[in-house]
PDB file of N, CA and C in Angstrom:
ATOM      1  N   MET A 131     -19.829 160.513  42.582  1.00  0.00           N
ATOM      2  CA  MET A 131     -18.760 161.468  43.083  1.00  0.00           C
ATOM      3  C   MET A 131     -18.712 161.433  44.571  1.00  0.00           C
ATOM      4  N   SER A 132     -17.609 161.438  45.196  1.00  0.00           N
ATOM      5  CA  SER A 132     -17.453 161.257  46.731  1.00  0.00           C
ATOM      6  C   SER A 132     -17.666 162.728  47.367  1.00  0.00           C
ATOM      7  N   ASP A 133     -17.440 162.694  48.616  1.00  0.00           N
ATOM      8  CA  ASP A 133     -17.436 164.043  49.337  1.00  0.00           C
ATOM      9  C   ASP A 133     -15.997 164.643  49.047  1.00  0.00           C
ATOM     10  N   TRP A 134     -15.840 165.781  49.739  1.00  0.00           N
ATOM     11  CA  TRP A 134     -14.455 166.403  49.553  1.00  0.00           C
ATOM     12  C   TRP A 134     -13.336 165.610  50.204  1.00  0.00           C
ATOM     13  N   ILE A 135     -12.322 165.437  49.565  1.00  0.00           N
ATOM     14  CA  ILE A 135     -11.246 164.641  50.199  1.00  0.00           C
ATOM     15  C   ILE A 135      -9.901 165.605  50.142  1.00  0.00           C
ATOM     16  N   LYS A 136      -9.381 165.660  51.373  1.00  0.00           N
ATOM     17  CA  LYS A 136      -8.077 166.541  51.426  1.00  0.00           C
ATOM     18  C   LYS A 136      -7.112 165.710  50.760  1.00  0.00           C
ATOM     19  N   VAL A 137      -6.379 166.415  49.801  1.00  0.00           N
ATOM     20  CA  VAL A 137      -5.323 165.649  48.968  1.00  0.00           C
ATOM     21  C   VAL A 137      -3.973 166.341  49.063  1.00  0.00           C
ATOM     22  N   GLY A 138      -3.920 167.372  50.004  1.00  0.00           N
ATOM     23  CA  GLY A 138      -2.488 167.957  50.267  1.00  0.00           C
ATOM     24  C   GLY A 138      -2.680 169.391  50.582  1.00  0.00           C
ATOM     25  N   LYS A 139      -1.534 170.029  50.568  1.00  0.00           N
ATOM     26  CA  LYS A 139      -1.434 171.555  50.783  1.00  0.00           C
ATOM     27  C   LYS A 139      -1.066 172.106  49.464  1.00  0.00           C
ATOM     28  N   LEU A 140      -1.438 173.570  49.438  1.00  0.00           N
ATOM     29  CA  LEU A 140      -1.293 174.147  48.118  1.00  0.00           C
ATOM     30  C   LEU A 140       0.264 174.205  47.909  1.00  0.00           C
ATOM     31  N   SER A 141       1.113 174.250  48.947  1.00  0.00           N
ATOM     32  CA  SER A 141       2.440 174.359  48.749  1.00  0.00           C
ATOM     33  C   SER A 141       3.040 173.062  48.153  1.00  0.00           C
ATOM     34  N   ASP A 142       2.342 171.966  48.187  1.00  0.00           N
ATOM     35  CA  ASP A 142       2.902 170.698  47.671  1.00  0.00           C
ATOM     36  C   ASP A 142       2.748 170.629  46.197  1.00  0.00           C
ATOM     37  N   ILE A 143       2.089 171.722  45.393  1.00  0.00           N
ATOM     38  CA  ILE A 143       2.097 171.873  44.158  1.00  0.00           C
ATOM     39  C   ILE A 143       2.821 173.100  43.698  1.00  0.00           C
ATOM     40  N   PRO A 144       3.885 172.828  42.770  1.00  0.00           N
ATOM     41  CA  PRO A 144       4.633 174.053  42.451  1.00  0.00           C
ATOM     42  C   PRO A 144       3.863 174.966  41.689  1.00  0.00           C
ATOM     43  N   ARG A 145       4.046 176.364  41.763  1.00  0.00           N
ATOM     44  CA  ARG A 145       3.415 177.356  40.950  1.00  0.00           C
ATOM     45  C   ARG A 145       3.786 176.975  39.363  1.00  0.00           C
ATOM     46  N   GLN A 146       2.743 177.033  38.537  1.00  0.00           N
ATOM     47  CA  GLN A 146       2.773 176.680  37.124  1.00  0.00           C
ATOM     48  C   GLN A 146       3.226 175.282  36.909  1.00  0.00           C
ATOM     49  N   GLY A 147       2.855 174.405  37.961  1.00  0.00           N
ATOM     50  CA  GLY A 147       3.232 173.148  38.000  1.00  0.00           C
ATOM     51  C   GLY A 147       2.019 172.213  38.336  1.00  0.00           C
ATOM     52  N   SER A 148       2.400 171.015  38.410  1.00  0.00           N
ATOM     53  CA  SER A 148       1.272 169.975  38.692  1.00  0.00           C
ATOM     54  C   SER A 148       1.643 168.886  39.664  1.00  0.00           C
ATOM     55  N   ARG A 149       0.761 168.174  40.096  1.00  0.00           N
ATOM     56  CA  ARG A 149       1.071 167.017  40.873  1.00  0.00           C
ATOM     57  C   ARG A 149      -0.077 165.870  40.619  1.00  0.00           C
ATOM     58  N   ILE A 150       0.257 164.707  40.769  1.00  0.00           N
ATOM     59  CA  ILE A 150      -0.553 163.589  40.348  1.00  0.00           C
ATOM     60  C   ILE A 150      -1.200 162.968  41.561  1.00  0.00           C
ATOM     61  N   ILE A 151      -2.516 162.712  41.533  1.00  0.00           N
ATOM     62  CA  ILE A 151      -3.338 162.093  42.541  1.00  0.00           C
ATOM     63  C   ILE A 151      -3.766 160.742  41.887  1.00  0.00           C
ATOM     64  N   ASN A 152      -3.331 159.737  42.480  1.00  0.00           N
ATOM     65  CA  ASN A 152      -3.765 158.279  42.009  1.00  0.00           C
ATOM     66  C   ASN A 152      -5.080 157.974  42.610  1.00  0.00           C
ATOM     67  N   SER A 153      -5.983 157.660  41.657  1.00  0.00           N
ATOM     68  CA  SER A 153      -7.334 157.141  42.227  1.00  0.00           C
ATOM     69  C   SER A 153      -7.669 155.884  41.598  1.00  0.00           C
ATOM     70  N   ASP A 154      -8.705 155.250  42.105  1.00  0.00           N
ATOM     71  CA  ASP A 154      -9.016 153.873  41.430  1.00  0.00           C
ATOM     72  C   ASP A 154      -9.501 153.961  40.018  1.00  0.00           C
ATOM     73  N   GLU A 155      -9.903 155.180  39.729  1.00  0.00           N
ATOM     74  CA  GLU A 155     -10.329 155.386  38.166  1.00  0.00           C
ATOM     75  C   GLU A 155      -9.283 156.004  37.448  1.00  0.00           C
ATOM     76  N   GLY A 156      -8.171 156.088  37.916  1.00  0.00           N
ATOM     77  CA  GLY A 156      -7.141 156.702  36.978  1.00  0.00           C
ATOM     78  C   GLY A 156      -6.474 157.929  37.598  1.00  0.00           C
ATOM     79  N   ASP A 157      -5.374 158.399  37.069  1.00  0.00           N
ATOM     80  CA  ASP A 157      -4.558 159.458  37.583  1.00  0.00           C
ATOM     81  C   ASP A 157      -5.304 160.805  37.312  1.00  0.00           C
ATOM     82  N   ILE A 158      -5.258 161.522  38.460  1.00  0.00           N
ATOM     83  CA  ILE A 158      -5.902 162.975  38.331  1.00  0.00           C
ATOM     84  C   ILE A 158      -4.737 164.045  38.581  1.00  0.00           C
ATOM     85  N   ALA A 159      -4.609 164.902  37.646  1.00  0.00           N
ATOM     86  CA  ALA A 159      -3.568 165.937  37.765  1.00  0.00           C
ATOM     87  C   ALA A 159      -4.116 167.186  38.249  1.00  0.00           C
ATOM     88  N   LEU A 160      -3.415 167.660  39.462  1.00  0.00           N
ATOM     89  CA  LEU A 160      -3.816 168.982  40.017  1.00  0.00           C
ATOM     90  C   LEU A 160      -2.766 169.976  39.491  1.00  0.00           C
ATOM     91  N   PHE A 161      -3.220 170.957  38.928  1.00  0.00           N
ATOM     92  CA  PHE A 161      -2.586 172.163  38.331  1.00  0.00           C
ATOM     93  C   PHE A 161      -2.689 173.414  39.201  1.00  0.00           C
ATOM     94  N   ARG A 162      -1.463 174.159  39.427  1.00  0.00           N
ATOM     95  CA  ARG A 162      -1.545 175.438  40.249  1.00  0.00           C
ATOM     96  C   ARG A 162      -1.041 176.456  39.192  1.00  0.00           C
ATOM     97  N   THR A 163      -1.848 177.446  39.208  1.00  0.00           N
ATOM     98  CA  THR A 163      -1.451 178.746  38.260  1.00  0.00           C
ATOM     99  C   THR A 163      -0.536 179.593  38.993  1.00  0.00           C
ATOM    100  N   ILE A 164       0.006 180.529  38.360  1.00  0.00           N
ATOM    101  CA  ILE A 164       0.811 181.603  38.925  1.00  0.00           C
ATOM    102  C   ILE A 164       0.167 182.336  40.020  1.00  0.00           C
ATOM    103  N   ASP A 165      -1.213 182.504  39.915  1.00  0.00           N
ATOM    104  CA  ASP A 165      -2.020 183.217  40.834  1.00  0.00           C
ATOM    105  C   ASP A 165      -2.573 182.334  41.987  1.00  0.00           C
ATOM    106  N   ASP A 166      -2.072 181.065  42.153  1.00  0.00           N
ATOM    107  CA  ASP A 166      -2.262 180.153  43.189  1.00  0.00           C
ATOM    108  C   ASP A 166      -3.828 179.659  43.074  1.00  0.00           C
ATOM    109  N   GLU A 167      -4.258 179.533  41.801  1.00  0.00           N
ATOM    110  CA  GLU A 167      -5.634 178.841  41.641  1.00  0.00           C
ATOM    111  C   GLU A 167      -5.156 177.452  41.363  1.00  0.00           C
ATOM    112  N   VAL A 168      -6.103 176.457  41.769  1.00  0.00           N
ATOM    113  CA  VAL A 168      -5.899 175.114  41.500  1.00  0.00           C
ATOM    114  C   VAL A 168      -7.066 174.510  40.812  1.00  0.00           C
ATOM    115  N   PHE A 169      -6.613 173.646  39.802  1.00  0.00           N
ATOM    116  CA  PHE A 169      -7.695 172.942  39.008  1.00  0.00           C
ATOM    117  C   PHE A 169      -7.331 171.414  38.895  1.00  0.00           C
ATOM    118  N   ALA A 170      -8.255 170.559  38.643  1.00  0.00           N
ATOM    119  CA  ALA A 170      -8.055 169.189  38.573  1.00  0.00           C
ATOM    120  C   ALA A 170      -8.678 168.610  37.286  1.00  0.00           C
ATOM    121  N   LEU A 171      -7.805 167.925  36.525  1.00  0.00           N
ATOM    122  CA  LEU A 171      -8.358 167.310  35.334  1.00  0.00           C
ATOM    123  C   LEU A 171      -7.762 165.824  35.288  1.00  0.00           C
ATOM    124  N   ARG A 172      -8.498 164.873  34.657  1.00  0.00           N
ATOM    125  CA  ARG A 172      -8.053 163.572  34.361  1.00  0.00           C
ATOM    126  C   ARG A 172      -6.718 163.781  33.650  1.00  0.00           C
ATOM    127  N   ASP A 173      -5.698 163.023  34.043  1.00  0.00           N
ATOM    128  CA  ASP A 173      -4.324 163.259  33.362  1.00  0.00           C
ATOM    129  C   ASP A 173      -4.315 162.610  32.031  1.00  0.00           C
ATOM    130  N   GLU A 174      -5.124 163.027  31.211  1.00  0.00           N
ATOM    131  CA  GLU A 174      -5.158 162.395  29.863  1.00  0.00           C
ATOM    132  C   GLU A 174      -5.778 163.589  28.842  1.00  0.00           C
ATOM    133  N   CYS A 175      -4.903 163.889  27.856  1.00  0.00           N
ATOM    134  CA  CYS A 175      -5.371 164.824  26.884  1.00  0.00           C
ATOM    135  C   CYS A 175      -6.675 164.187  26.064  1.00  0.00           C
ATOM    136  N   PRO A 176      -7.528 164.929  25.629  1.00  0.00           N
ATOM    137  CA  PRO A 176      -8.660 164.225  24.913  1.00  0.00           C
ATOM    138  C   PRO A 176      -8.286 163.860  23.492  1.00  0.00           C
ATOM    139  N   HIS A 177      -7.047 164.167  23.090  1.00  0.00           N
ATOM    140  CA  HIS A 177      -6.671 163.915  21.749  1.00  0.00           C
ATOM    141  C   HIS A 177      -5.948 162.523  21.715  1.00  0.00           C
ATOM    142  N   GLU A 178      -4.859 162.323  22.178  1.00  0.00           N
ATOM    143  CA  GLU A 178      -4.027 161.099  22.106  1.00  0.00           C
ATOM    144  C   GLU A 178      -3.791 160.515  23.532  1.00  0.00           C
ATOM    145  N   LYS A 179      -4.459 161.069  24.479  1.00  0.00           N
ATOM    146  CA  LYS A 179      -4.170 160.640  25.995  1.00  0.00           C
ATOM    147  C   LYS A 179      -2.864 161.028  26.565  1.00  0.00           C
ATOM    148  N   GLY A 180      -2.236 162.053  25.898  1.00  0.00           N
ATOM    149  CA  GLY A 180      -1.008 162.614  26.494  1.00  0.00           C
ATOM    150  C   GLY A 180      -1.131 163.087  27.976  1.00  0.00           C
ATOM    151  N   PRO A 181      -0.040 162.923  28.775  1.00  0.00           N
ATOM    152  CA  PRO A 181      -0.073 163.269  30.205  1.00  0.00           C
ATOM    153  C   PRO A 181      -0.103 164.723  30.375  1.00  0.00           C
ATOM    154  N   LEU A 182      -1.299 165.266  30.629  1.00  0.00           N
ATOM    155  CA  LEU A 182      -1.513 166.678  30.864  1.00  0.00           C
ATOM    156  C   LEU A 182      -0.605 167.264  31.978  1.00  0.00           C
ATOM    157  N   SER A 183      -0.307 166.432  32.946  1.00  0.00           N
ATOM    158  CA  SER A 183       0.510 166.807  34.002  1.00  0.00           C
ATOM    159  C   SER A 183       1.946 167.177  33.599  1.00  0.00           C
ATOM    160  N   GLN A 184       2.346 166.807  32.375  1.00  0.00           N
ATOM    161  CA  GLN A 184       3.810 167.121  32.024  1.00  0.00           C
ATOM    162  C   GLN A 184       3.663 168.239  30.913  1.00  0.00           C
ATOM    163  N   GLY A 185       2.508 168.938  30.836  1.00  0.00           N
ATOM    164  CA  GLY A 185       2.403 169.875  29.804  1.00  0.00           C
ATOM    165  C   GLY A 185       2.812 171.230  30.423  1.00  0.00           C
ATOM    166  N   ILE A 186       2.783 172.429  29.661  1.00  0.00           N
ATOM    167  CA  ILE A 186       3.113 173.535  30.056  1.00  0.00           C
ATOM    168  C   ILE A 186       1.908 174.448  30.500  1.00  0.00           C
ATOM    169  N   ILE A 187       1.883 175.042  31.630  1.00  0.00           N
ATOM    170  CA  ILE A 187       0.826 175.763  32.247  1.00  0.00           C
ATOM    171  C   ILE A 187       1.045 177.278  31.825  1.00  0.00           C
ATOM    172  N   HIS A 188       0.075 177.841  31.234  1.00  0.00           N
ATOM    173  CA  HIS A 188       0.123 179.215  30.804  1.00  0.00           C
ATOM    174  C   HIS A 188      -1.291 179.841  31.107  1.00  0.00           C
ATOM    175  N   GLY A 189      -1.293 180.923  31.991  1.00  0.00           N
ATOM    176  CA  GLY A 189      -2.684 181.380  32.408  1.00  0.00           C
ATOM    177  C   GLY A 189      -3.493 180.346  32.995  1.00  0.00           C
ATOM    178  N   LYS A 190      -4.757 180.155  32.576  1.00  0.00           N
ATOM    179  CA  LYS A 190      -5.619 179.025  32.947  1.00  0.00           C
ATOM    180  C   LYS A 190      -5.690 177.912  31.940  1.00  0.00           C
ATOM    181  N   ASN A 191      -4.591 177.604  31.333  1.00  0.00           N
ATOM    182  CA  ASN A 191      -4.566 176.545  30.272  1.00  0.00           C
ATOM    183  C   ASN A 191      -3.335 175.743  30.464  1.00  0.00           C
ATOM    184  N   VAL A 192      -3.405 174.617  29.926  1.00  0.00           N
ATOM    185  CA  VAL A 192      -2.280 173.711  29.875  1.00  0.00           C
ATOM    186  C   VAL A 192      -2.205 173.320  28.489  1.00  0.00           C
ATOM    187  N   THR A 193      -0.804 173.191  27.836  1.00  0.00           N
ATOM    188  CA  THR A 193      -0.545 172.637  26.626  1.00  0.00           C
ATOM    189  C   THR A 193      -0.068 171.215  26.751  1.00  0.00           C
ATOM    190  N   CYS A 194      -0.566 170.325  26.057  1.00  0.00           N
ATOM    191  CA  CYS A 194      -0.303 168.929  26.025  1.00  0.00           C
ATOM    192  C   CYS A 194       1.018 168.783  25.456  1.00  0.00           C
ATOM    193  N   PRO A 195       1.893 167.945  26.127  1.00  0.00           N
ATOM    194  CA  PRO A 195       3.283 167.733  25.622  1.00  0.00           C
ATOM    195  C   PRO A 195       3.411 166.834  24.403  1.00  0.00           C
ATOM    196  N   LEU A 196       2.456 166.177  23.969  1.00  0.00           N
ATOM    197  CA  LEU A 196       2.575 165.378  22.824  1.00  0.00           C
ATOM    198  C   LEU A 196       2.300 166.043  21.603  1.00  0.00           C
ATOM    199  N   HIS A 197       1.171 166.804  21.504  1.00  0.00           N
ATOM    200  CA  HIS A 197       0.763 167.412  20.122  1.00  0.00           C
ATOM    201  C   HIS A 197       0.342 168.884  20.262  1.00  0.00           C
ATOM    202  N   SER A 198       0.630 169.502  21.422  1.00  0.00           N
ATOM    203  CA  SER A 198       0.454 170.888  21.680  1.00  0.00           C
ATOM    204  C   SER A 198      -1.061 171.351  21.728  1.00  0.00           C
ATOM    205  N   TRP A 199      -1.955 170.502  21.915  1.00  0.00           N
ATOM    206  CA  TRP A 199      -3.324 170.877  22.125  1.00  0.00           C
ATOM    207  C   TRP A 199      -3.329 171.742  23.334  1.00  0.00           C
ATOM    208  N   VAL A 200      -4.165 172.727  23.376  1.00  0.00           N
ATOM    209  CA  VAL A 200      -4.298 173.657  24.584  1.00  0.00           C
ATOM    210  C   VAL A 200      -5.691 173.381  25.195  1.00  0.00           C
ATOM    211  N   ILE A 201      -5.572 173.077  26.549  1.00  0.00           N
ATOM    212  CA  ILE A 201      -6.683 172.621  27.255  1.00  0.00           C
ATOM    213  C   ILE A 201      -6.957 173.597  28.322  1.00  0.00           C
ATOM    214  N   SER A 202      -8.166 174.036  28.390  1.00  0.00           N
ATOM    215  CA  SER A 202      -8.654 174.940  29.534  1.00  0.00           C
ATOM    216  C   SER A 202      -8.620 174.084  30.833  1.00  0.00           C
ATOM    217  N   LEU A 203      -7.998 174.796  31.856  1.00  0.00           N
ATOM    218  CA  LEU A 203      -8.165 174.183  33.216  1.00  0.00           C
ATOM    219  C   LEU A 203      -9.415 174.488  33.725  1.00  0.00           C
ATOM    220  N   GLU A 204     -10.152 175.457  33.315  1.00  0.00           N
ATOM    221  CA  GLU A 204     -11.286 175.705  33.994  1.00  0.00           C
ATOM    222  C   GLU A 204     -12.468 174.626  33.666  1.00  0.00           C
ATOM    223  N   ASP A 205     -12.379 174.123  32.417  1.00  0.00           N
ATOM    224  CA  ASP A 205     -13.509 173.055  32.172  1.00  0.00           C
ATOM    225  C   ASP A 205     -12.901 171.822  31.529  1.00  0.00           C
ATOM    226  N   GLY A 206     -11.702 171.809  31.153  1.00  0.00           N
ATOM    227  CA  GLY A 206     -11.065 170.546  30.721  1.00  0.00           C
ATOM    228  C   GLY A 206     -11.171 170.446  29.085  1.00  0.00           C
ATOM    229  N   CYS A 207     -11.844 171.418  28.562  1.00  0.00           N
ATOM    230  CA  CYS A 207     -12.088 171.435  27.140  1.00  0.00           C
ATOM    231  C   CYS A 207     -10.975 172.065  26.267  1.00  0.00           C
ATOM    232  N   ALA A 208     -10.687 171.417  25.071  1.00  0.00           N
ATOM    233  CA  ALA A 208      -9.699 172.031  24.210  1.00  0.00           C
ATOM    234  C   ALA A 208     -10.044 173.295  23.672  1.00  0.00           C
ATOM    235  N   LEU A 209      -9.177 174.115  23.419  1.00  0.00           N
ATOM    236  CA  LEU A 209      -9.433 175.450  22.726  1.00  0.00           C
ATOM    237  C   LEU A 209      -9.419 175.187  21.125  1.00  0.00           C
ATOM    238  N   PRO A 210     -10.271 175.970  20.650  1.00  0.00           N
ATOM    239  CA  PRO A 210     -10.501 175.737  19.018  1.00  0.00           C
ATOM    240  C   PRO A 210      -9.128 176.023  18.410  1.00  0.00           C
ATOM    241  N   PRO A 211      -8.843 175.560  17.261  1.00  0.00           N
ATOM    242  CA  PRO A 211      -9.775 174.725  16.535  1.00  0.00           C
ATOM    243  C   PRO A 211     -10.027 173.324  16.954  1.00  0.00           C
ATOM    244  N   ASP A 212      -9.181 172.845  17.978  1.00  0.00           N
ATOM    245  CA  ASP A 212      -9.321 171.406  18.378  1.00  0.00           C
ATOM    246  C   ASP A 212     -10.626 171.227  19.268  1.00  0.00           C
ATOM    247  N   GLU A 213     -11.065 170.043  19.428  1.00  0.00           N
ATOM    248  CA  GLU A 213     -12.218 169.650  20.048  1.00  0.00           C
ATOM    249  C   GLU A 213     -12.096 168.491  20.949  1.00  0.00           C
ATOM    250  N   GLY A 214     -12.914 168.484  22.058  1.00  0.00           N
ATOM    251  CA  GLY A 214     -12.678 167.432  22.984  1.00  0.00           C
ATOM    252  C   GLY A 214     -12.554 167.891  24.283  1.00  0.00           C
ATOM    253  N   CYS A 215     -12.844 167.075  25.381  1.00  0.00           N
ATOM    254  CA  CYS A 215     -12.662 167.583  26.710  1.00  0.00           C
ATOM    255  C   CYS A 215     -11.995 166.446  27.689  1.00  0.00           C
ATOM    256  N   ALA A 216     -11.080 166.948  28.505  1.00  0.00           N
ATOM    257  CA  ALA A 216     -10.704 166.070  29.558  1.00  0.00           C
ATOM    258  C   ALA A 216     -11.704 166.058  30.735  1.00  0.00           C
ATOM    259  N   THR A 217     -11.807 165.065  31.575  1.00  0.00           N
ATOM    260  CA  THR A 217     -12.650 165.186  32.616  1.00  0.00           C
ATOM    261  C   THR A 217     -12.046 166.176  33.646  1.00  0.00           C
ATOM    262  N   HIS A 218     -13.041 166.865  34.043  1.00  0.00           N
ATOM    263  CA  HIS A 218     -12.736 168.021  35.038  1.00  0.00           C
ATOM    264  C   HIS A 218     -13.275 167.728  36.360  1.00  0.00           C
ATOM    265  N   PHE A 219     -12.540 167.963  37.478  1.00  0.00           N
ATOM    266  CA  PHE A 219     -13.028 167.614  38.810  1.00  0.00           C
ATOM    267  C   PHE A 219     -13.032 168.849  39.761  1.00  0.00           C
ATOM    268  N   PRO A 220     -14.077 169.091  40.563  1.00  0.00           N
ATOM    269  CA  PRO A 220     -14.020 170.253  41.506  1.00  0.00           C
ATOM    270  C   PRO A 220     -12.984 170.176  42.412  1.00  0.00           C
ATOM    271  N   VAL A 221     -12.405 171.397  42.671  1.00  0.00           N
ATOM    272  CA  VAL A 221     -11.365 171.575  43.589  1.00  0.00           C
ATOM    273  C   VAL A 221     -11.725 172.759  44.541  1.00  0.00           C
ATOM    274  N   LYS A 222     -11.320 172.720  45.788  1.00  0.00           N
ATOM    275  CA  LYS A 222     -11.403 173.781  46.670  1.00  0.00           C
ATOM    276  C   LYS A 222     -10.251 174.009  47.589  1.00  0.00           C
ATOM    277  N   LEU A 223     -10.037 175.188  47.986  1.00  0.00           N
ATOM    278  CA  LEU A 223      -9.032 175.546  48.939  1.00  0.00           C
ATOM    279  C   LEU A 223      -9.458 176.019  50.305  1.00  0.00           C
ATOM    280  N   GLU A 224      -9.157 175.474  51.237  1.00  0.00           N
ATOM    281  CA  GLU A 224      -9.447 175.902  52.635  1.00  0.00           C
ATOM    282  C   GLU A 224      -8.207 175.927  53.528  1.00  0.00           C
ATOM    283  N   ASP A 225      -7.769 177.270  54.066  1.00  0.00           N
ATOM    284  CA  ASP A 225      -6.599 177.373  54.831  1.00  0.00           C
ATOM    285  C   ASP A 225      -5.405 176.696  54.137  1.00  0.00           C
ATOM    286  N   LYS A 226      -5.246 176.964  52.862  1.00  0.00           N
ATOM    287  CA  LYS A 226      -4.163 176.639  52.032  1.00  0.00           C
ATOM    288  C   LYS A 226      -4.034 175.065  51.980  1.00  0.00           C
ATOM    289  N   ASN A 227      -5.268 174.372  52.305  1.00  0.00           N
ATOM    290  CA  ASN A 227      -5.234 172.834  52.104  1.00  0.00           C
ATOM    291  C   ASN A 227      -6.056 172.634  50.683  1.00  0.00           C
ATOM    292  N   VAL A 228      -5.767 171.671  49.935  1.00  0.00           N
ATOM    293  CA  VAL A 228      -6.584 171.359  48.744  1.00  0.00           C
ATOM    294  C   VAL A 228      -7.430 170.149  48.921  1.00  0.00           C
ATOM    295  N   PHE A 229      -8.689 170.472  48.559  1.00  0.00           N
ATOM    296  CA  PHE A 229      -9.688 169.401  48.653  1.00  0.00           C
ATOM    297  C   PHE A 229     -10.231 169.129  47.175  1.00  0.00           C
ATOM    298  N   LEU A 230     -10.426 167.888  46.973  1.00  0.00           N
ATOM    299  CA  LEU A 230     -10.737 167.332  45.551  1.00  0.00           C
ATOM    300  C   LEU A 230     -12.039 166.527  45.830  1.00  0.00           C
ATOM    301  N   LYS A 231     -12.916 166.582  44.771  1.00  0.00           N
ATOM    302  CA  LYS A 231     -14.125 165.824  44.737  1.00  0.00           C
ATOM    303  C   LYS A 231     -14.015 164.844  43.474  1.00  0.00           C
ATOM    304  N   TYR A 232     -14.072 163.613  43.645  1.00  0.00           N
ATOM    305  CA  TYR A 232     -14.075 162.638  42.464  1.00  0.00           C
ATOM    306  C   TYR A 232     -14.756 161.445  42.737  1.00  0.00           C
TER     307      TYR A 232
END
C-alpha cells in the first residue's frame, strides 16, 4: 500500500454520489455521504462484480445496481443475509481535500 495520495477535493464528489479513481489495480470508487463522510471501495460488488459506483447510497451503505446487495461503506462487507466483502481503502480529509491510500 502506498503513502497518502491526494485524489481531489470533497466538492468533486456529489453528496450521496460517487467518483471513480483509476488505478493500476482497477477502479476505486469514492463515495460521499449526506454528512460529507468519504469512503473508498473497489468498484466491484462481491457478488457479481456490479459497479458499486452506480449504486444508491443510503446512510453509510451502498446498494449494488445489479442485484440489490447492500454493502457497508465502512468496511466493504455485504450486510446479512448476503456474504462477501469489496476491498476497502483508507481515506482521509484535510482542508476539504480527499486523500486515498492504495
